[in-house]
Amino acid sequence: MDKTLDDMPVERGENTAPPETSPAPPLFSFDDLSPDLRERVAAMGWVRPTPVQQQAIPLLQRGGDLIVQAKTGSGKTGAYLLPAVNAIDPAKAWTQVLVLVPTRELARQVYDVFLRLTEGTEVRGALVYGGVGYGEQTRALREGAHLVVGTPGRILDHVYRGTFTVGRVELLVIDEADELLSMGFYPALRKLRIQLPEERQTCLLSATIPYHVEELARSFLKDPERLILSKGEETVSTLEHYYYIVPPLQKERALINLLEMENPDTAIIFCNTKRDVEYVAEVLKNNGYDALHLTGDMPQNTRERTVKRMHEGTLRFIVATDVLARGIDISDLSHVFLYSIPEQVSVYIHRSGRTARAGKTGIAITLCEDIEEKRLLGIARQYHFEIVKRPLPTPEEVAARTGERLLVQMETEMLTLGLMDRERLQRFLPLAQSLASTEEGFQLIALLLDRAYIQGLHRPLFQPDRPPLHAVPKTEGQSPRPRRRGRRKT
Ligand code: AMP
């Protein structure tokens, strides 16, 4: 758990409706539940609602759309499941609540809480995710699940197969929206949206709200209210700072692993020296990533071209010295990586400031050597922000994450196959079966999966209707107007 349940104050976001039209409803208490449900909640050991439950539940019960910025550990699942379970009418034999989550594990967790909240009642549910057989899921859906929780790809698959209809969903929950996008579910979400009724309530939850999550919210939600869980420091609540202790010789491996885990749509990786910049860009390219480097000695038009490519969504990563932190304004990045701690303290602020613009949230990740930790913490103290130390992901965690993402990618592709494609696939079924039965065959399958994964890395995660990034080259101290000519010293 990231944080204890009770020590997180809840803030009303900027876009909360003005008090004269929508005064904040009274806080939710477990006394507001029916005696039966209260009993089941008590049986789970929940004594009082968490802050996010206190605030989100009355807003959801008011019927409007809602964006909640909350992390795992805040009690967010209860915040939507309690009102959902309360509102379900078991007499209606169709799906009234649909919960979309990014991973199988989270789907199981949510479903578990749902089962406990509905134990001994007539309310039925179904758990639907990819990578497993269809039989049990189809049965649960056919029996008329009132609530369905699952991953978007498989849910869409059931919709296309005619084993599930989402046409009468009254409450749609998009949980861990940032993760859903990071796992590559955007195409499935887009297709699913068309199948959903216009008239519905939608609740979107996300630990961070970068640009892409805002875009997703814009296409799924109408005039949403917002709840922001923060630590009470407005200036940094939109930007999260993390650091990892990394041995000097393992930095590039650590960076790759962190990129695999975070899977940012676009990011800048800052290094201190030109040599590091060129080296890191090369390592990224060798690992299949779209990456270009930028250093101060490169002509201005080359730099602008590179930034423009990121702006257009055809380049995912830029590795740069501080030329980019000061010289060119790219906003709306969800991630900034600091491959090395800057020599000058103020540069940390310049670098991390490339993300979390205009009220969006962003993440600044620093790779820190043991001996540099004290200095990094000193910077955090000096600039009054909280920086959190995290353990590096283990190879198993990276493998599980990349595997799950690849599965999403392949299943999404499967959904778009035409009849001819499907027929062609049949040719290879005997070979697939024989490969799956020997150790050598496994290696060959792993090779294919690796190729498919690398290929998938080049696909944009998210193609919004409008251009994703706002990039304006600017010179320090001048108005941010595009410059076409001349070189700038950095
Ligand atoms: P979540 O953020 O929904 O993943 O919840 C994190 C953990 O907090 C889970 O183990 C929940 O069972 C637990 N939890 C949720 N609501 C409450 C509550 N009101 N009181 C105590 N624990 C809770």
Coordinates of C-alpha atoms and ligand atoms in Angstrom, one line a residue:
M1 CA 0.0 0.0 0.0
D2 CA 1.4 3.4 -0.9
K3 CA -0.1 5.4 1.9
T4 CA -2.3 4.7 4.9
L5 CA -6.0 5.2 4.3
D6 CA -6.7 7.9 6.8
D7 CA -3.9 10.3 6.4
M8 CA -4.8 11.6 3.0
P9 CA -6.9 14.7 3.0
V10 CA -9.2 15.1 0.0
E11 CA -9.3 18.2 -2.0
R12 CA -11.9 19.5 -4.4
G13 CA -10.4 20.0 -7.8
E14 CA -10.4 23.2 -9.6
N15 CA -13.1 22.2 -11.9
T16 CA -15.6 21.3 -9.2
A17 CA -18.9 23.0 -9.9
P18 CA -19.3 26.3 -8.1
P19 CA -20.8 26.0 -4.6
E20 CA -23.9 28.1 -5.4
T21 CA -25.0 25.6 -8.1
S22 CA -23.6 22.4 -6.5
P23 CA -22.9 22.6 -2.9
A24 CA -20.7 19.8 -1.7
P25 CA -23.0 17.0 -0.4
P26 CA -22.5 15.8 3.2
L27 CA -19.8 13.3 3.7
F28 CA -20.7 9.7 3.3
S29 CA -20.9 7.5 6.4
F30 CA -21.5 3.8 6.7
D31 CA -24.7 4.6 8.6
D32 CA -26.1 5.7 5.2
L33 CA -25.9 2.1 4.0
S34 CA -28.7 -0.4 4.3
P35 CA -28.4 -2.5 7.4
D36 CA -27.5 -5.6 5.3
L37 CA -24.7 -3.9 3.4
R38 CA -23.4 -2.3 6.6
E39 CA -23.1 -5.7 8.1
R40 CA -21.1 -7.0 5.2
V41 CA -18.9 -4.0 5.2
A42 CA -18.3 -4.5 8.9
A43 CA -17.4 -8.1 8.2
M44 CA -14.7 -6.9 5.9
G45 CA -13.2 -5.0 8.8
W46 CA -14.1 -1.6 7.4
V47 CA -14.9 0.6 10.4
R48 CA -15.3 3.9 8.8
P49 CA -15.1 5.2 5.2
T50 CA -11.8 6.4 3.9
P51 CA -11.5 10.0 2.8
V52 CA -12.0 9.1 -0.9
Q53 CA -15.1 7.1 0.0
Q54 CA -16.5 9.9 2.2
Q55 CA -16.3 12.4 -0.7
A56 CA -16.8 10.3 -3.8
I57 CA -19.8 8.3 -2.8
P58 CA -22.2 11.2 -2.2
L59 CA -21.0 12.7 -5.5
L60 CA -21.7 9.4 -7.4
Q61 CA -25.0 9.1 -5.7
R62 CA -25.9 12.5 -7.0
G63 CA -25.8 10.9 -10.5
G64 CA -23.2 13.0 -12.3
D65 CA -19.9 12.0 -13.9
L66 CA -16.8 12.0 -11.7
I67 CA -13.0 12.0 -12.0
V68 CA -11.2 10.8 -8.9
Q69 CA -7.5 11.1 -8.6
A70 CA -6.6 8.4 -6.2
K71 CA -4.1 5.6 -5.8
T72 CA -4.4 2.0 -4.9
G73 CA -4.5 1.9 -1.1
S74 CA -6.9 4.9 -0.8
G75 CA -10.0 2.7 -0.6
K76 CA -10.9 3.7 -4.2
T77 CA -12.5 0.4 -5.0
G78 CA -15.0 0.7 -2.2
A79 CA -15.7 4.3 -3.4
Y80 CA -17.3 3.1 -6.5
L81 CA -18.4 -0.5 -5.6
L82 CA -20.4 0.6 -2.5
P83 CA -22.7 3.0 -4.5
A84 CA -22.7 0.5 -7.4
V85 CA -23.8 -2.4 -5.3
N86 CA -26.4 -0.2 -3.6
A87 CA -27.9 0.9 -6.9
I88 CA -28.0 -2.5 -8.6
D89 CA -31.5 -3.8 -9.1
P90 CA -31.3 -7.6 -9.0
A91 CA -34.7 -7.9 -10.7
K92 CA -33.2 -6.5 -13.9
A93 CA -31.4 -9.4 -15.5
W94 CA -28.8 -7.4 -17.4
T95 CA -25.5 -5.7 -16.8
Q96 CA -26.0 -2.4 -15.0
V97 CA -22.4 -1.7 -13.9
L98 CA -19.3 -2.2 -16.0
V99 CA -15.9 -1.8 -14.4
L100 CA -12.9 -1.5 -16.7
V101 CA -9.5 -2.2 -15.2
P102 CA -6.0 -2.6 -16.7
T103 CA -4.8 -6.0 -15.4
R104 CA -6.1 -9.4 -14.6
E105 CA -4.8 -9.1 -11.1
L106 CA -6.7 -5.9 -10.4
A107 CA -9.8 -7.4 -12.0
R108 CA -9.6 -10.3 -9.5
Q109 CA -9.1 -7.9 -6.6
V110 CA -12.1 -5.8 -7.5
Y111 CA -14.2 -8.8 -8.1
D112 CA -13.2 -10.2 -4.8
V113 CA -14.4 -7.0 -3.0
F114 CA -17.6 -7.2 -5.1
L115 CA -18.3 -10.8 -4.0
R116 CA -17.8 -9.9 -0.4
L117 CA -20.1 -6.9 -0.6
T118 CA -22.9 -8.9 -2.3
E119 CA -22.5 -12.2 -0.3
G120 CA -25.9 -13.9 0.2
T121 CA -27.7 -11.5 -2.1
E122 CA -29.3 -11.9 -5.5
V123 CA -26.7 -9.6 -7.1
R124 CA -24.6 -11.5 -9.6
G125 CA -21.3 -10.6 -11.2
A126 CA -18.8 -11.7 -13.9
L127 CA -15.1 -11.5 -14.1
V128 CA -13.8 -11.1 -17.6
Y129 CA -10.2 -10.9 -18.7
G130 CA -7.9 -12.1 -21.5
G131 CA -5.4 -14.9 -21.7
V132 CA -7.8 -17.6 -20.4
G133 CA -10.7 -19.7 -21.9
Y134 CA -14.1 -18.2 -22.7
G135 CA -16.3 -20.9 -21.2
E136 CA -16.7 -19.8 -17.6
Q137 CA -16.9 -16.1 -18.6
T138 CA -19.6 -16.7 -21.2
R139 CA -21.6 -18.7 -18.7
A140 CA -21.4 -15.9 -16.1
L141 CA -22.4 -13.3 -18.7
R142 CA -25.3 -15.5 -20.0
E143 CA -26.6 -15.9 -16.5
G144 CA -27.2 -12.2 -16.4
A145 CA -24.4 -10.6 -14.5
H146 CA -25.5 -7.3 -12.9
L147 CA -21.9 -6.1 -12.6
V148 CA -19.1 -7.0 -14.9
V149 CA -15.4 -6.3 -14.1
G150 CA -12.7 -6.9 -16.5
T151 CA -10.1 -5.8 -19.0
P152 CA -11.4 -3.9 -22.0
G153 CA -10.0 -6.2 -24.8
R154 CA -11.7 -9.3 -23.6
I155 CA -14.9 -7.4 -22.8
L156 CA -15.0 -6.0 -26.3
D157 CA -14.3 -9.5 -27.6
H158 CA -17.4 -10.8 -25.8
V159 CA -19.4 -7.9 -27.2
Y160 CA -18.3 -8.8 -30.7
R161 CA -19.0 -12.5 -30.2
G162 CA -22.5 -11.6 -29.1
T163 CA -22.0 -13.2 -25.7
F164 CA -22.3 -9.8 -23.9
T165 CA -24.2 -6.6 -24.4
V166 CA -23.2 -3.3 -22.7
G167 CA -26.2 -1.4 -24.1
R168 CA -28.0 -1.0 -20.8
V169 CA -25.0 -0.1 -18.6
E170 CA -26.0 2.6 -16.2
L171 CA -22.7 3.1 -14.4
L172 CA -19.3 2.8 -16.2
V173 CA -16.2 2.8 -14.1
I174 CA -12.8 3.3 -15.7
D175 CA -10.4 2.3 -12.9
E176 CA -6.7 3.1 -13.1
A177 CA -7.1 5.1 -16.3
D178 CA -3.4 5.9 -16.6
E179 CA -2.6 2.2 -16.4
L180 CA -5.3 1.3 -18.9
L181 CA -3.6 3.6 -21.4
S182 CA -0.2 2.4 -20.5
M183 CA -1.2 -1.2 -21.1
G184 CA -2.3 -0.3 -24.6
F185 CA -6.1 -0.5 -24.1
Y186 CA -6.9 2.7 -25.9
P187 CA -8.1 1.1 -29.2
A188 CA -10.3 -1.3 -27.3
L189 CA -11.7 1.5 -25.1
R190 CA -12.5 3.6 -28.2
K191 CA -14.4 0.7 -29.7
L192 CA -16.2 -0.1 -26.5
R193 CA -17.4 3.5 -26.2
I194 CA -19.5 3.2 -29.3
Q195 CA -21.3 0.2 -27.8
L196 CA -22.2 1.9 -24.6
P197 CA -25.4 3.9 -24.1
E198 CA -25.1 7.7 -24.3
E199 CA -27.2 8.0 -21.1
R200 CA -25.0 6.6 -18.4
Q201 CA -23.0 7.7 -15.4
T202 CA -19.2 7.4 -15.8
C203 CA -16.6 7.5 -13.0
L204 CA -12.9 7.6 -14.0
L205 CA -10.2 6.9 -11.4
S206 CA -6.5 7.5 -12.0
A207 CA -3.4 7.8 -9.8
T208 CA -2.1 10.5 -12.2
I209 CA -4.0 12.7 -14.6
P210 CA -1.6 13.4 -17.5
Y211 CA -2.7 14.8 -20.8
H212 CA -3.8 11.5 -22.2
V213 CA -6.0 10.7 -19.3
E214 CA -7.6 14.1 -19.6
E215 CA -8.3 13.3 -23.3
L216 CA -9.8 9.9 -22.4
A217 CA -12.0 11.7 -19.7
R218 CA -13.1 14.2 -22.3
S219 CA -14.3 11.5 -24.6
F220 CA -16.1 9.4 -21.9
L221 CA -17.3 11.9 -19.3
K222 CA -19.8 14.8 -19.4
D223 CA -19.1 17.8 -17.2
P224 CA -17.4 15.7 -14.5
E225 CA -16.8 16.8 -11.0
R226 CA -13.3 16.2 -9.7
L227 CA -11.9 14.9 -6.5
I228 CA -8.2 15.1 -5.9
L229 CA -6.4 13.2 -3.2
S230 CA -3.3 15.2 -2.4
K231 CA -0.9 15.6 0.4
G232 CA -2.0 19.2 0.8
E233 CA 0.8 20.9 -1.0
E234 CA -0.8 22.4 -4.1
T235 CA 2.5 23.3 -5.8
V236 CA 3.8 19.8 -6.1
S237 CA 0.6 17.7 -5.9
T238 CA 0.5 17.7 -9.7
L239 CA 4.1 16.4 -10.0
E240 CA 5.3 13.3 -8.3
H241 CA 9.0 12.7 -7.7
Y242 CA 10.5 9.2 -7.4
Y243 CA 14.0 8.0 -7.2
Y244 CA 15.8 4.6 -7.5
I245 CA 19.2 3.7 -6.1
V246 CA 21.0 2.2 -9.0
P247 CA 24.6 0.9 -9.2
P248 CA 26.6 3.0 -11.8
L249 CA 27.1 0.0 -14.1
Q250 CA 23.5 -1.0 -14.1
K251 CA 22.0 2.3 -15.0
E252 CA 21.0 1.6 -18.6
R253 CA 19.4 -1.8 -17.7
A254 CA 17.5 0.0 -14.9
L255 CA 16.4 2.7 -17.3
I256 CA 15.1 0.1 -19.7
N257 CA 13.3 -1.8 -17.0
L258 CA 11.7 1.4 -15.7
L259 CA 10.6 2.4 -19.2
E260 CA 9.0 -1.1 -19.6
M261 CA 7.2 -0.8 -16.3
E262 CA 6.0 2.8 -16.7
N263 CA 5.5 2.6 -20.5
P264 CA 5.2 6.4 -21.0
D265 CA 3.7 7.5 -24.3
T266 CA 6.4 10.1 -24.6
A267 CA 9.2 11.0 -22.3
I268 CA 12.5 13.0 -22.1
I269 CA 15.5 11.4 -20.5
F270 CA 18.0 13.9 -19.2
C271 CA 21.7 13.2 -18.9
N272 CA 24.5 15.4 -17.8
T273 CA 27.0 14.9 -20.6
K274 CA 26.9 14.7 -24.4
R275 CA 28.6 11.3 -24.1
D276 CA 25.9 9.9 -21.9
V277 CA 23.2 11.3 -24.1
E278 CA 24.6 9.6 -27.2
Y279 CA 25.2 6.3 -25.3
V280 CA 21.7 6.2 -23.7
A281 CA 20.0 7.0 -27.0
E282 CA 22.0 4.2 -28.6
V283 CA 21.0 1.7 -25.9
L284 CA 17.4 2.6 -26.3
K285 CA 17.5 2.2 -30.0
N286 CA 19.2 -1.2 -29.6
N287 CA 16.4 -2.3 -27.4
G288 CA 13.8 -1.4 -30.0
Y289 CA 12.7 2.0 -28.7
D290 CA 12.0 5.1 -30.8
A291 CA 14.6 7.4 -29.4
L292 CA 16.6 10.4 -30.7
H293 CA 19.2 12.5 -28.9
L294 CA 19.6 16.2 -28.5
T295 CA 22.7 18.1 -27.4
G296 CA 23.6 21.8 -27.3
D297 CA 26.0 21.6 -30.2
M298 CA 23.3 20.4 -32.7
P299 CA 21.9 23.0 -35.1
Q300 CA 18.7 24.6 -33.9
N301 CA 16.7 23.3 -36.9
T302 CA 17.8 19.7 -36.1
R303 CA 16.6 20.2 -32.5
E304 CA 13.4 21.7 -33.7
R305 CA 12.8 18.8 -36.1
T306 CA 13.3 16.3 -33.3
V307 CA 10.9 18.1 -31.0
K308 CA 8.4 18.4 -33.7
R309 CA 8.4 14.7 -34.3
M310 CA 7.6 14.1 -30.6
H311 CA 4.9 16.7 -30.9
E312 CA 3.4 14.9 -33.9
G313 CA 3.5 11.6 -32.0
T314 CA 6.1 9.9 -34.3
L315 CA 8.8 9.8 -31.7
R316 CA 8.5 8.5 -28.2
F317 CA 11.7 9.4 -26.5
I318 CA 14.2 12.2 -26.6
V319 CA 17.5 11.8 -24.7
A320 CA 18.9 15.2 -24.0
T321 CA 21.3 17.4 -22.1
D322 CA 19.8 20.4 -20.5
V323 CA 19.5 22.2 -23.8
L324 CA 15.9 20.9 -23.8
A325 CA 15.2 21.8 -20.2
R326 CA 15.9 25.4 -20.8
G327 CA 15.6 26.0 -24.5
I328 CA 12.5 24.4 -25.8
D329 CA 9.1 24.2 -24.2
I330 CA 7.5 20.8 -24.4
S331 CA 4.5 20.5 -22.1
D332 CA 2.2 17.7 -21.3
L333 CA 4.8 15.0 -21.0
S334 CA 3.7 12.4 -18.5
H335 CA 7.3 11.4 -17.6
V336 CA 10.7 12.9 -17.3
F337 CA 13.6 10.7 -16.4
L338 CA 16.8 12.0 -14.9
Y339 CA 19.5 9.5 -15.9
S340 CA 22.0 11.5 -13.7
I341 CA 21.5 14.0 -11.0
P342 CA 22.3 17.5 -12.4
E343 CA 25.4 19.2 -11.2
Q344 CA 23.5 22.5 -10.6
V345 CA 20.6 22.2 -8.1
S346 CA 18.3 24.5 -10.0
V347 CA 18.6 22.3 -13.1
Y348 CA 16.5 19.6 -11.3
I349 CA 13.6 22.0 -11.3
H350 CA 14.1 22.9 -14.9
R351 CA 14.2 19.2 -15.9
S352 CA 11.3 18.0 -13.9
G353 CA 9.3 21.0 -14.9
R354 CA 9.0 19.5 -18.4
T355 CA 6.1 17.5 -17.1
A356 CA 2.9 18.2 -15.2
R357 CA 2.1 21.4 -17.0
A358 CA -1.1 23.3 -16.7
G359 CA -2.5 21.4 -13.8
K360 CA -1.9 17.9 -15.3
T361 CA 0.0 15.4 -13.3
G362 CA 3.4 14.1 -14.2
I363 CA 6.2 11.9 -12.9
A364 CA 9.8 12.8 -12.5
I365 CA 12.0 9.7 -12.0
T366 CA 15.6 10.0 -11.0
L367 CA 18.3 7.3 -11.2
C368 CA 20.5 8.0 -8.3
E369 CA 23.8 6.4 -7.3
D370 CA 24.3 5.5 -3.6
I371 CA 26.6 8.4 -3.0
E372 CA 24.3 10.9 -4.6
E373 CA 21.3 10.2 -2.5
K374 CA 22.1 12.8 0.1
R375 CA 22.4 15.5 -2.5
L376 CA 19.1 14.6 -4.1
L377 CA 17.3 14.7 -0.8
G378 CA 19.0 18.1 -0.2
I379 CA 17.5 19.4 -3.5
A380 CA 14.1 18.1 -2.4
R381 CA 14.4 19.9 0.9
Q382 CA 15.6 23.1 -0.7
Y383 CA 12.7 23.2 -3.1
H384 CA 10.1 21.8 -0.7
F385 CA 8.9 18.8 -2.5
E386 CA 8.6 15.2 -1.4
I387 CA 10.7 12.7 -3.3
V388 CA 9.9 9.0 -2.7
K389 CA 12.5 6.2 -2.9
R390 CA 11.3 3.1 -4.7
P391 CA 12.8 -0.3 -5.1
L392 CA 13.9 -1.2 -8.6
P393 CA 11.5 -3.6 -10.4
T394 CA 12.6 -7.2 -10.3
P395 CA 13.1 -9.1 -13.6
E396 CA 10.0 -11.1 -12.7
E397 CA 7.9 -8.0 -12.3
V398 CA 9.2 -6.6 -15.6
A399 CA 8.5 -10.0 -17.3
A400 CA 5.0 -10.1 -15.9
R401 CA 4.2 -6.6 -17.0
T402 CA 5.6 -6.8 -20.5
G403 CA 3.9 -10.2 -20.9
E404 CA 0.6 -8.8 -20.0
R405 CA 1.0 -5.8 -22.3
L406 CA 1.9 -8.1 -25.2
L407 CA -1.1 -10.2 -24.5
V408 CA -3.3 -7.0 -24.7
Q409 CA -1.6 -6.1 -27.9
M410 CA -2.1 -9.5 -29.5
E411 CA -5.7 -9.8 -28.4
T412 CA -6.5 -6.4 -29.6
E413 CA -5.1 -7.4 -33.0
M414 CA -7.1 -10.6 -33.0
L415 CA -10.2 -8.5 -32.6
T416 CA -9.5 -6.6 -35.8
L417 CA -8.8 -9.7 -38.0
G418 CA -11.0 -10.2 -41.0
L419 CA -12.3 -13.6 -42.2
M420 CA -9.4 -14.1 -44.6
D421 CA -6.9 -13.3 -41.9
R422 CA -8.5 -15.8 -39.5
E423 CA -8.5 -18.5 -42.2
R424 CA -4.8 -17.9 -42.9
L425 CA -4.1 -18.3 -39.2
Q426 CA -5.5 -21.8 -39.3
R427 CA -2.5 -22.9 -41.4
F428 CA -0.2 -22.4 -38.5
L429 CA -2.3 -24.0 -35.8
P430 CA -0.6 -27.4 -36.1
L431 CA 2.9 -25.8 -36.0
A432 CA 1.8 -23.7 -33.0
Q433 CA 0.7 -26.8 -31.2
S434 CA 3.9 -28.7 -31.9
L435 CA 6.0 -25.8 -30.8
A436 CA 4.2 -25.6 -27.6
S437 CA 5.1 -29.1 -26.7
T438 CA 8.9 -29.0 -26.7
E439 CA 11.6 -26.9 -24.9
E440 CA 13.1 -25.8 -28.3
G441 CA 9.6 -24.9 -29.4
F442 CA 9.2 -22.7 -26.4
Q443 CA 12.3 -20.8 -27.3
L444 CA 11.0 -20.2 -30.8
I445 CA 7.7 -19.0 -29.4
A446 CA 9.6 -16.6 -27.1
L447 CA 11.5 -15.3 -30.1
L448 CA 8.2 -14.6 -31.9
L449 CA 6.8 -12.9 -28.9
D450 CA 9.9 -10.7 -28.5
R451 CA 9.6 -9.6 -32.1
A452 CA 6.0 -8.9 -31.7
Y453 CA 6.7 -6.9 -28.5
I454 CA 9.4 -4.8 -30.1
Q455 CA 7.2 -4.1 -33.1
G456 CA 4.4 -3.0 -30.8
L457 CA 6.7 -0.6 -29.0
H458 CA 6.7 1.6 -32.1
R459 CA 3.0 1.9 -32.2
P460 CA 1.6 5.0 -30.5
L461 CA -0.3 4.1 -27.4
F462 CA -2.8 6.8 -27.8
Q463 CA -3.9 8.6 -30.9
P464 CA -6.2 11.4 -29.8
D465 CA -8.4 13.3 -32.1
R466 CA -6.2 16.4 -31.5
P467 CA -2.4 16.7 -31.6
P468 CA -1.0 15.3 -28.4
L469 CA 1.6 17.8 -27.4
H470 CA 2.1 21.5 -27.5
A471 CA 5.6 22.2 -28.4
V472 CA 6.8 25.8 -28.9
P473 CA 10.5 26.4 -29.3
K474 CA 11.5 29.4 -27.2
T475 CA 14.5 31.4 -26.1
E476 CA 14.8 32.1 -22.4
G477 CA 13.6 35.5 -21.4
Q478 CA 11.7 36.1 -24.7
S479 CA 8.2 35.5 -25.7
P480 CA 7.6 31.9 -26.8
R481 CA 7.6 32.4 -30.5
P482 CA 8.9 29.8 -32.9
R483 CA 12.4 30.5 -34.2
R484 CA 13.3 29.3 -37.6
R485 CA 16.8 30.5 -38.0
G486 CA 20.0 31.0 -36.1
R487 CA 21.7 29.0 -33.4
R488 CA 21.3 29.4 -29.8
K489 CA 24.0 28.8 -27.3
T490 CA 23.2 26.4 -24.5
Ligands
AMP1 P1 -8.1 0.1 -2.7 O1 -7.5 1.4 -2.7 O2 -9.5 0.1 -3.1 O3 -7.2 -0.9 -3.4 O4 -8.1 -0.5 -1.2 C1 -7.0 -0.7 -0.4 C2 -7.2 -1.5 0.8 O5 -8.0 -0.8 1.7 C3 -8.0 -2.8 0.5 O6 -7.4 -3.9 1.2 C4 -9.4 -2.6 1.0 O7 -10.0 -3.8 1.5 C5 -9.1 -1.6 2.2 N1 -10.2 -0.7 2.5 C6 -11.0 -0.1 1.6 N2 -11.9 0.6 2.3 C7 -11.7 0.5 3.6 C8 -12.3 1.1 4.7 N3 -13.3 1.9 4.7 N4 -11.7 0.8 5.9 C9 -10.7 0.0 6.0 N5 -10.1 -0.6 4.9 C10 -10.6 -0.3 3.7

